[in-house]
mmCIF file with all atom_site columns, C-alpha atoms in Angstrom:
data_model
loop_
_atom_site.group_PDB
_atom_site.id
_atom_site.type_symbol
_atom_site.label_atom_id
_atom_site.label_alt_id
_atom_site.label_comp_id
_atom_site.label_asym_id
_atom_site.label_entity_id
_atom_site.label_seq_id
_atom_site.pdbx_PDB_ins_code
_atom_site.Cartn_x
_atom_site.Cartn_y
_atom_site.Cartn_z
_atom_site.occupancy
_atom_site.B_iso_or_equiv
_atom_site.pdbx_formal_charge
_atom_site.auth_seq_id
_atom_site.auth_comp_id
_atom_site.auth_asym_id
_atom_site.auth_atom_id
_atom_site.pdbx_PDB_model_num
ATOM 1   C CA . UNK A 1 1   ? 16.319 -86.401 110.278 1.00 0.00 ? 1   UNK A CA 1
ATOM 2   C CA . UNK A 1 2   ? 16.175 -83.496 107.890 1.00 0.00 ? 2   UNK A CA 1
ATOM 3   C CA . UNK A 1 3   ? 14.505 -80.357 108.524 1.00 0.00 ? 3   UNK A CA 1
ATOM 4   C CA . UNK A 1 4   ? 12.245 -78.980 105.827 1.00 0.00 ? 4   UNK A CA 1
ATOM 5   C CA . UNK A 1 5   ? 12.248 -75.399 104.538 1.00 0.00 ? 5   UNK A CA 1
ATOM 6   C CA . UNK A 1 6   ? 8.789  -74.964 106.106 1.00 0.00 ? 6   UNK A CA 1
ATOM 7   C CA . UNK A 1 7   ? 10.494 -75.396 109.500 1.00 0.00 ? 7   UNK A CA 1
ATOM 8   C CA . UNK A 1 8   ? 13.671 -73.467 108.903 1.00 0.00 ? 8   UNK A CA 1
ATOM 9   C CA . UNK A 1 9   ? 12.122 -70.486 107.266 1.00 0.00 ? 9   UNK A CA 1
ATOM 10  C CA . UNK A 1 10  ? 10.503 -69.004 110.388 1.00 0.00 ? 10  UNK A CA 1
ATOM 11  C CA . UNK A 1 11  ? 13.588 -69.633 112.498 1.00 0.00 ? 11  UNK A CA 1
ATOM 12  C CA . UNK A 1 12  ? 15.839 -67.916 109.696 1.00 0.00 ? 12  UNK A CA 1
ATOM 13  C CA . UNK A 1 13  ? 13.401 -64.944 109.635 1.00 0.00 ? 13  UNK A CA 1
ATOM 14  C CA . UNK A 1 14  ? 13.513 -64.532 113.341 1.00 0.00 ? 14  UNK A CA 1
ATOM 15  C CA . UNK A 1 15  ? 17.261 -64.910 113.314 1.00 0.00 ? 15  UNK A CA 1
ATOM 16  C CA . UNK A 1 16  ? 17.479 -62.136 110.752 1.00 0.00 ? 16  UNK A CA 1
ATOM 17  C CA . UNK A 1 17  ? 15.135 -59.666 112.484 1.00 0.00 ? 17  UNK A CA 1
ATOM 18  C CA . UNK A 1 18  ? 17.116 -60.193 115.855 1.00 0.00 ? 18  UNK A CA 1
ATOM 19  C CA . UNK A 1 19  ? 20.511 -59.481 114.298 1.00 0.00 ? 19  UNK A CA 1
ATOM 20  C CA . UNK A 1 20  ? 19.454 -56.648 112.084 1.00 0.00 ? 20  UNK A CA 1
ATOM 21  C CA . UNK A 1 21  ? 18.054 -54.693 115.182 1.00 0.00 ? 21  UNK A CA 1
ATOM 22  C CA . UNK A 1 22  ? 21.416 -54.791 117.020 1.00 0.00 ? 22  UNK A CA 1
ATOM 23  C CA . UNK A 1 23  ? 23.459 -53.065 114.390 1.00 0.00 ? 23  UNK A CA 1
ATOM 24  C CA . UNK A 1 24  ? 25.489 -50.604 116.601 1.00 0.00 ? 24  UNK A CA 1
ATOM 25  C CA . UNK A 1 25  ? 27.852 -49.437 113.707 1.00 0.00 ? 25  UNK A CA 1
ATOM 26  C CA . UNK A 1 26  ? 25.106 -47.517 111.984 1.00 0.00 ? 26  UNK A CA 1
ATOM 27  C CA . UNK A 1 27  ? 23.630 -45.855 115.064 1.00 0.00 ? 27  UNK A CA 1
ATOM 28  C CA . UNK A 1 28  ? 24.604 -42.229 115.817 1.00 0.00 ? 28  UNK A CA 1
ATOM 29  C CA . UNK A 1 29  ? 25.957 -41.754 119.210 1.00 0.00 ? 29  UNK A CA 1
ATOM 30  C CA . UNK A 1 30  ? 25.746 -38.349 120.750 1.00 0.00 ? 30  UNK A CA 1
ATOM 31  C CA . UNK A 1 31  ? 28.900 -36.961 122.172 1.00 0.00 ? 31  UNK A CA 1
ATOM 32  C CA . UNK A 1 32  ? 29.301 -37.072 126.013 1.00 0.00 ? 32  UNK A CA 1
ATOM 33  C CA . UNK A 1 33  ? 29.123 -33.378 127.301 1.00 0.00 ? 33  UNK A CA 1
ATOM 34  C CA . UNK A 1 34  ? 32.361 -31.925 128.616 1.00 0.00 ? 34  UNK A CA 1
ATOM 35  C CA . UNK A 1 35  ? 32.846 -32.654 132.171 1.00 0.00 ? 35  UNK A CA 1
ATOM 36  C CA . UNK A 1 36  ? 32.641 -29.506 134.318 1.00 0.00 ? 36  UNK A CA 1
ATOM 37  C CA . UNK A 1 37  ? 35.682 -30.585 136.243 1.00 0.00 ? 37  UNK A CA 1
ATOM 38  C CA . UNK A 1 38  ? 39.060 -30.582 134.391 1.00 0.00 ? 38  UNK A CA 1
ATOM 39  C CA . UNK A 1 39  ? 42.897 -30.339 134.907 1.00 0.00 ? 39  UNK A CA 1
ATOM 40  C CA . UNK A 1 40  ? 44.657 -27.342 133.337 1.00 0.00 ? 40  UNK A CA 1
ATOM 41  C CA . UNK A 1 41  ? 48.231 -26.805 132.379 1.00 0.00 ? 41  UNK A CA 1
ATOM 42  C CA . UNK A 1 42  ? 49.509 -23.222 132.649 1.00 0.00 ? 42  UNK A CA 1
ATOM 43  C CA . UNK A 1 43  ? 52.990 -22.126 131.105 1.00 0.00 ? 43  UNK A CA 1
ATOM 44  C CA . UNK A 1 44  ? 54.164 -18.794 132.229 1.00 0.00 ? 44  UNK A CA 1
ATOM 45  C CA . UNK A 1 45  ? 56.559 -17.050 129.804 1.00 0.00 ? 45  UNK A CA 1
ATOM 46  C CA . UNK A 1 46  ? 58.301 -14.115 131.449 1.00 0.00 ? 46  UNK A CA 1
ATOM 47  C CA . UNK A 1 47  ? 60.350 -11.526 129.312 1.00 0.00 ? 47  UNK A CA 1
ATOM 48  C CA . UNK A 1 48  ? 60.891 -8.045  128.398 1.00 0.00 ? 48  UNK A CA 1
ATOM 49  C CA . UNK A 1 49  ? 60.719 -6.659  124.902 1.00 0.00 ? 49  UNK A CA 1
ATOM 50  C CA . UNK A 1 50  ? 63.259 -3.788  125.677 1.00 0.00 ? 50  UNK A CA 1
ATOM 51  C CA . UNK A 1 51  ? 67.048 -4.296  125.466 1.00 0.00 ? 51  UNK A CA 1
ATOM 52  C CA . UNK A 1 52  ? 68.418 -2.754  128.624 1.00 0.00 ? 52  UNK A CA 1
ATOM 53  C CA . UNK A 1 53  ? 72.075 -3.485  127.698 1.00 0.00 ? 53  UNK A CA 1
ATOM 54  C CA . UNK A 1 54  ? 73.034 0.160   127.723 1.00 0.00 ? 54  UNK A CA 1
ATOM 55  C CA . UNK A 1 55  ? 75.148 1.443   130.693 1.00 0.00 ? 55  UNK A CA 1
ATOM 56  C CA . UNK A 1 56  ? 72.475 3.898   132.016 1.00 0.00 ? 56  UNK A CA 1
ATOM 57  C CA . UNK A 1 57  ? 70.523 0.735   133.221 1.00 0.00 ? 57  UNK A CA 1
ATOM 58  C CA . UNK A 1 58  ? 73.351 -0.496  135.350 1.00 0.00 ? 58  UNK A CA 1
ATOM 59  C CA . UNK A 1 59  ? 71.714 0.561   138.677 1.00 0.00 ? 59  UNK A CA 1
ATOM 60  C CA . UNK A 1 60  ? 68.211 -0.473  137.810 1.00 0.00 ? 60  UNK A CA 1
ATOM 61  C CA . UNK A 1 61  ? 66.600 -3.726  138.903 1.00 0.00 ? 61  UNK A CA 1
ATOM 62  C CA . UNK A 1 62  ? 63.137 -5.444  139.010 1.00 0.00 ? 62  UNK A CA 1
ATOM 63  C CA . UNK A 1 63  ? 61.575 -7.838  141.496 1.00 0.00 ? 63  UNK A CA 1
ATOM 64  C CA . UNK A 1 64  ? 58.590 -9.871  140.272 1.00 0.00 ? 64  UNK A CA 1
ATOM 65  C CA . UNK A 1 65  ? 55.747 -11.646 142.070 1.00 0.00 ? 65  UNK A CA 1
ATOM 66  C CA . UNK A 1 66  ? 53.243 -13.948 140.445 1.00 0.00 ? 66  UNK A CA 1
ATOM 67  C CA . UNK A 1 67  ? 50.228 -15.061 142.523 1.00 0.00 ? 67  UNK A CA 1
ATOM 68  C CA . UNK A 1 68  ? 47.521 -17.352 140.791 1.00 0.00 ? 68  UNK A CA 1
ATOM 69  C CA . UNK A 1 69  ? 44.299 -17.531 142.679 1.00 0.00 ? 69  UNK A CA 1
ATOM 70  C CA . UNK A 1 70  ? 41.466 -19.983 142.401 1.00 0.00 ? 70  UNK A CA 1
ATOM 71  C CA . UNK A 1 71  ? 38.353 -18.034 143.217 1.00 0.00 ? 71  UNK A CA 1
ATOM 72  C CA . UNK A 1 72  ? 35.246 -20.271 143.834 1.00 0.00 ? 72  UNK A CA 1
ATOM 73  C CA . UNK A 1 73  ? 31.614 -19.884 144.326 1.00 0.00 ? 73  UNK A CA 1
ATOM 74  C CA . UNK A 1 74  ? 31.922 -22.797 146.953 1.00 0.00 ? 74  UNK A CA 1
ATOM 75  C CA . UNK A 1 75  ? 33.975 -22.926 150.105 1.00 0.00 ? 75  UNK A CA 1
ATOM 76  C CA . UNK A 1 76  ? 36.827 -22.282 150.235 1.00 0.00 ? 76  UNK A CA 1
ATOM 77  C CA . UNK A 1 77  ? 36.111 -19.053 148.377 1.00 0.00 ? 77  UNK A CA 1
ATOM 78  C CA . UNK A 1 78  ? 39.732 -18.383 147.425 1.00 0.00 ? 78  UNK A CA 1
ATOM 79  C CA . UNK A 1 79  ? 42.819 -20.466 147.322 1.00 0.00 ? 79  UNK A CA 1
ATOM 80  C CA . UNK A 1 80  ? 46.350 -19.404 146.143 1.00 0.00 ? 80  UNK A CA 1
ATOM 81  C CA . UNK A 1 81  ? 47.605 -22.196 143.849 1.00 0.00 ? 81  UNK A CA 1
ATOM 82  C CA . UNK A 1 82  ? 50.840 -20.399 142.932 1.00 0.00 ? 82  UNK A CA 1
ATOM 83  C CA . UNK A 1 83  ? 52.842 -17.747 144.801 1.00 0.00 ? 83  UNK A CA 1
ATOM 84  C CA . UNK A 1 84  ? 56.498 -17.281 143.530 1.00 0.00 ? 84  UNK A CA 1
ATOM 85  C CA . UNK A 1 85  ? 58.766 -14.338 143.688 1.00 0.00 ? 85  UNK A CA 1
ATOM 86  C CA . UNK A 1 86  ? 61.666 -13.678 141.457 1.00 0.00 ? 86  UNK A CA 1
ATOM 87  C CA . UNK A 1 87  ? 64.244 -11.580 143.380 1.00 0.00 ? 87  UNK A CA 1
ATOM 88  C CA . UNK A 1 88  ? 65.905 -8.476  142.398 1.00 0.00 ? 88  UNK A CA 1
ATOM 89  C CA . UNK A 1 89  ? 67.158 -8.980  138.725 1.00 0.00 ? 89  UNK A CA 1
ATOM 90  C CA . UNK A 1 90  ? 69.296 -6.270  137.177 1.00 0.00 ? 90  UNK A CA 1
ATOM 91  C CA . UNK A 1 91  ? 67.642 -4.682  134.083 1.00 0.00 ? 91  UNK A CA 1
ATOM 92  C CA . UNK A 1 92  ? 70.681 -5.742  132.039 1.00 0.00 ? 92  UNK A CA 1
ATOM 93  C CA . UNK A 1 93  ? 69.877 -9.356  132.852 1.00 0.00 ? 93  UNK A CA 1
ATOM 94  C CA . UNK A 1 94  ? 66.230 -9.429  132.130 1.00 0.00 ? 94  UNK A CA 1
ATOM 95  C CA . UNK A 1 95  ? 65.214 -12.301 129.852 1.00 0.00 ? 95  UNK A CA 1
ATOM 96  C CA . UNK A 1 96  ? 64.286 -11.287 126.349 1.00 0.00 ? 96  UNK A CA 1
ATOM 97  C CA . UNK A 1 97  ? 61.239 -12.655 124.239 1.00 0.00 ? 97  UNK A CA 1
ATOM 98  C CA . UNK A 1 98  ? 63.556 -15.060 122.443 1.00 0.00 ? 98  UNK A CA 1
ATOM 99  C CA . UNK A 1 99  ? 64.732 -16.655 125.529 1.00 0.00 ? 99  UNK A CA 1
ATOM 100 C CA . UNK A 1 100 ? 62.128 -15.951 128.306 1.00 0.00 ? 100 UNK A CA 1
ATOM 101 C CA . UNK A 1 101 ? 62.082 -17.363 131.818 1.00 0.00 ? 101 UNK A CA 1
ATOM 102 C CA . UNK A 1 102 ? 59.534 -20.390 131.884 1.00 0.00 ? 102 UNK A CA 1
ATOM 103 C CA . UNK A 1 103 ? 57.391 -21.577 134.789 1.00 0.00 ? 103 UNK A CA 1
ATOM 104 C CA . UNK A 1 104 ? 54.804 -24.426 134.360 1.00 0.00 ? 104 UNK A CA 1
ATOM 105 C CA . UNK A 1 105 ? 52.021 -25.139 136.793 1.00 0.00 ? 105 UNK A CA 1
ATOM 106 C CA . UNK A 1 106 ? 49.567 -28.060 136.568 1.00 0.00 ? 106 UNK A CA 1
ATOM 107 C CA . UNK A 1 107 ? 46.147 -27.360 138.285 1.00 0.00 ? 107 UNK A CA 1
ATOM 108 C CA . UNK A 1 108 ? 43.814 -30.150 139.278 1.00 0.00 ? 108 UNK A CA 1
ATOM 109 C CA . UNK A 1 109 ? 40.090 -30.268 139.677 1.00 0.00 ? 109 UNK A CA 1
ATOM 110 C CA . UNK A 1 110 ? 39.270 -26.963 138.159 1.00 0.00 ? 110 UNK A CA 1
ATOM 111 C CA . UNK A 1 111 ? 35.349 -26.515 138.070 1.00 0.00 ? 111 UNK A CA 1
ATOM 112 C CA . UNK A 1 112 ? 34.183 -24.833 134.860 1.00 0.00 ? 112 UNK A CA 1
ATOM 113 C CA . UNK A 1 113 ? 31.103 -23.124 136.397 1.00 0.00 ? 113 UNK A CA 1
ATOM 114 C CA . UNK A 1 114 ? 32.345 -22.548 139.929 1.00 0.00 ? 114 UNK A CA 1
ATOM 115 C CA . UNK A 1 115 ? 35.954 -21.646 139.728 1.00 0.00 ? 115 UNK A CA 1
ATOM 116 C CA . UNK A 1 116 ? 37.783 -18.548 138.208 1.00 0.00 ? 116 UNK A CA 1
ATOM 117 C CA . UNK A 1 117 ? 41.548 -18.501 137.786 1.00 0.00 ? 117 UNK A CA 1
ATOM 118 C CA . UNK A 1 118 ? 43.003 -15.020 138.276 1.00 0.00 ? 118 UNK A CA 1
ATOM 119 C CA . UNK A 1 119 ? 46.782 -14.146 137.877 1.00 0.00 ? 119 UNK A CA 1
ATOM 120 C CA . UNK A 1 120 ? 48.039 -11.072 140.088 1.00 0.00 ? 120 UNK A CA 1
ATOM 121 C CA . UNK A 1 121 ? 51.314 -9.565  138.878 1.00 0.00 ? 121 UNK A CA 1
ATOM 122 C CA . UNK A 1 122 ? 53.304 -7.340  140.969 1.00 0.00 ? 122 UNK A CA 1
ATOM 123 C CA . UNK A 1 123 ? 56.500 -5.685  139.722 1.00 0.00 ? 123 UNK A CA 1
ATOM 124 C CA . UNK A 1 124 ? 58.846 -3.489  141.809 1.00 0.00 ? 124 UNK A CA 1
ATOM 125 C CA . UNK A 1 125 ? 61.110 -1.571  139.727 1.00 0.00 ? 125 UNK A CA 1
ATOM 126 C CA . UNK A 1 126 ? 64.080 0.243   141.230 1.00 0.00 ? 126 UNK A CA 1
ATOM 127 C CA . UNK A 1 127 ? 65.823 2.800   139.021 1.00 0.00 ? 127 UNK A CA 1
ATOM 128 C CA . UNK A 1 128 ? 68.766 4.649   140.561 1.00 0.00 ? 128 UNK A CA 1
ATOM 129 C CA . UNK A 1 129 ? 67.352 3.840   144.011 1.00 0.00 ? 129 UNK A CA 1
ATOM 130 C CA . UNK A 1 130 ? 63.860 5.029   143.321 1.00 0.00 ? 130 UNK A CA 1
ATOM 131 C CA . UNK A 1 131 ? 61.171 2.247   143.710 1.00 0.00 ? 131 UNK A CA 1
ATOM 132 C CA . UNK A 1 132 ? 57.927 2.080   141.974 1.00 0.00 ? 132 UNK A CA 1
ATOM 133 C CA . UNK A 1 133 ? 55.192 -0.764  142.195 1.00 0.00 ? 133 UNK A CA 1
ATOM 134 C CA . UNK A 1 134 ? 53.231 -1.776  139.279 1.00 0.00 ? 134 UNK A CA 1
ATOM 135 C CA . UNK A 1 135 ? 50.195 -4.213  139.834 1.00 0.00 ? 135 UNK A CA 1
ATOM 136 C CA . UNK A 1 136 ? 47.818 -5.790  137.317 1.00 0.00 ? 136 UNK A CA 1
ATOM 137 C CA . UNK A 1 137 ? 45.726 -8.833  137.179 1.00 0.00 ? 137 UNK A CA 1
ATOM 138 C CA . UNK A 1 138 ? 44.227 -10.976 134.522 1.00 0.00 ? 138 UNK A CA 1
ATOM 139 C CA . UNK A 1 139 ? 41.761 -13.853 134.257 1.00 0.00 ? 139 UNK A CA 1
ATOM 140 C CA . UNK A 1 140 ? 42.746 -17.169 132.685 1.00 0.00 ? 140 UNK A CA 1
ATOM 141 C CA . UNK A 1 141 ? 40.660 -18.866 129.928 1.00 0.00 ? 141 UNK A CA 1
ATOM 142 C CA . UNK A 1 142 ? 38.339 -21.751 131.030 1.00 0.00 ? 142 UNK A CA 1
ATOM 143 C CA . UNK A 1 143 ? 38.185 -22.914 127.435 1.00 0.00 ? 143 UNK A CA 1
ATOM 144 C CA . UNK A 1 144 ? 41.680 -23.786 127.267 1.00 0.00 ? 144 UNK A CA 1
ATOM 145 C CA . UNK A 1 145 ? 43.094 -26.961 129.116 1.00 0.00 ? 145 UNK A CA 1
ATOM 146 C CA . UNK A 1 146 ? 46.586 -25.728 128.290 1.00 0.00 ? 146 UNK A CA 1
ATOM 147 C CA . UNK A 1 147 ? 47.321 -22.085 128.365 1.00 0.00 ? 147 UNK A CA 1
ATOM 148 C CA . UNK A 1 148 ? 50.450 -19.965 127.774 1.00 0.00 ? 148 UNK A CA 1
ATOM 149 C CA . UNK A 1 149 ? 50.318 -16.680 129.841 1.00 0.00 ? 149 UNK A CA 1
ATOM 150 C CA . UNK A 1 150 ? 53.045 -13.969 128.849 1.00 0.00 ? 150 UNK A CA 1
ATOM 151 C CA . UNK A 1 151 ? 54.296 -11.797 131.592 1.00 0.00 ? 151 UNK A CA 1
ATOM 152 C CA . UNK A 1 152 ? 55.998 -8.702  130.103 1.00 0.00 ? 152 UNK A CA 1
ATOM 153 C CA . UNK A 1 153 ? 58.568 -7.054  132.271 1.00 0.00 ? 153 UNK A CA 1
#
């Protein structure tokens, strides 16, 4: 039993309409918005730009504390995610920029709108027995999922 063109034409037209409406390749897909929660990798590079190899720095040393805080608008309000101290280092052994001390930290579940990451740096400098404390802090960048932070001694 042969089908006539009269019978096949409506079926072919219906098939053509159904398949042409499902062409996914030509549709523009809007990008998904960035998730407000992300993981962050922070690389700390610790160094001095000054050469302390002269004999006059022989009795000088430095102690360094790095504390990274996650400050949130939700509870808990503040969490310390890194707290590390580098013990007394003689000035003559401080790492230069070409060969810095390196410390890497991975942070999980950072919320872009609710969290702020703040690095507190405390340096205790002892020169000929006289100690001085230097403190500063800096905010990390939310736009960078991988960030390098330079800590200059």
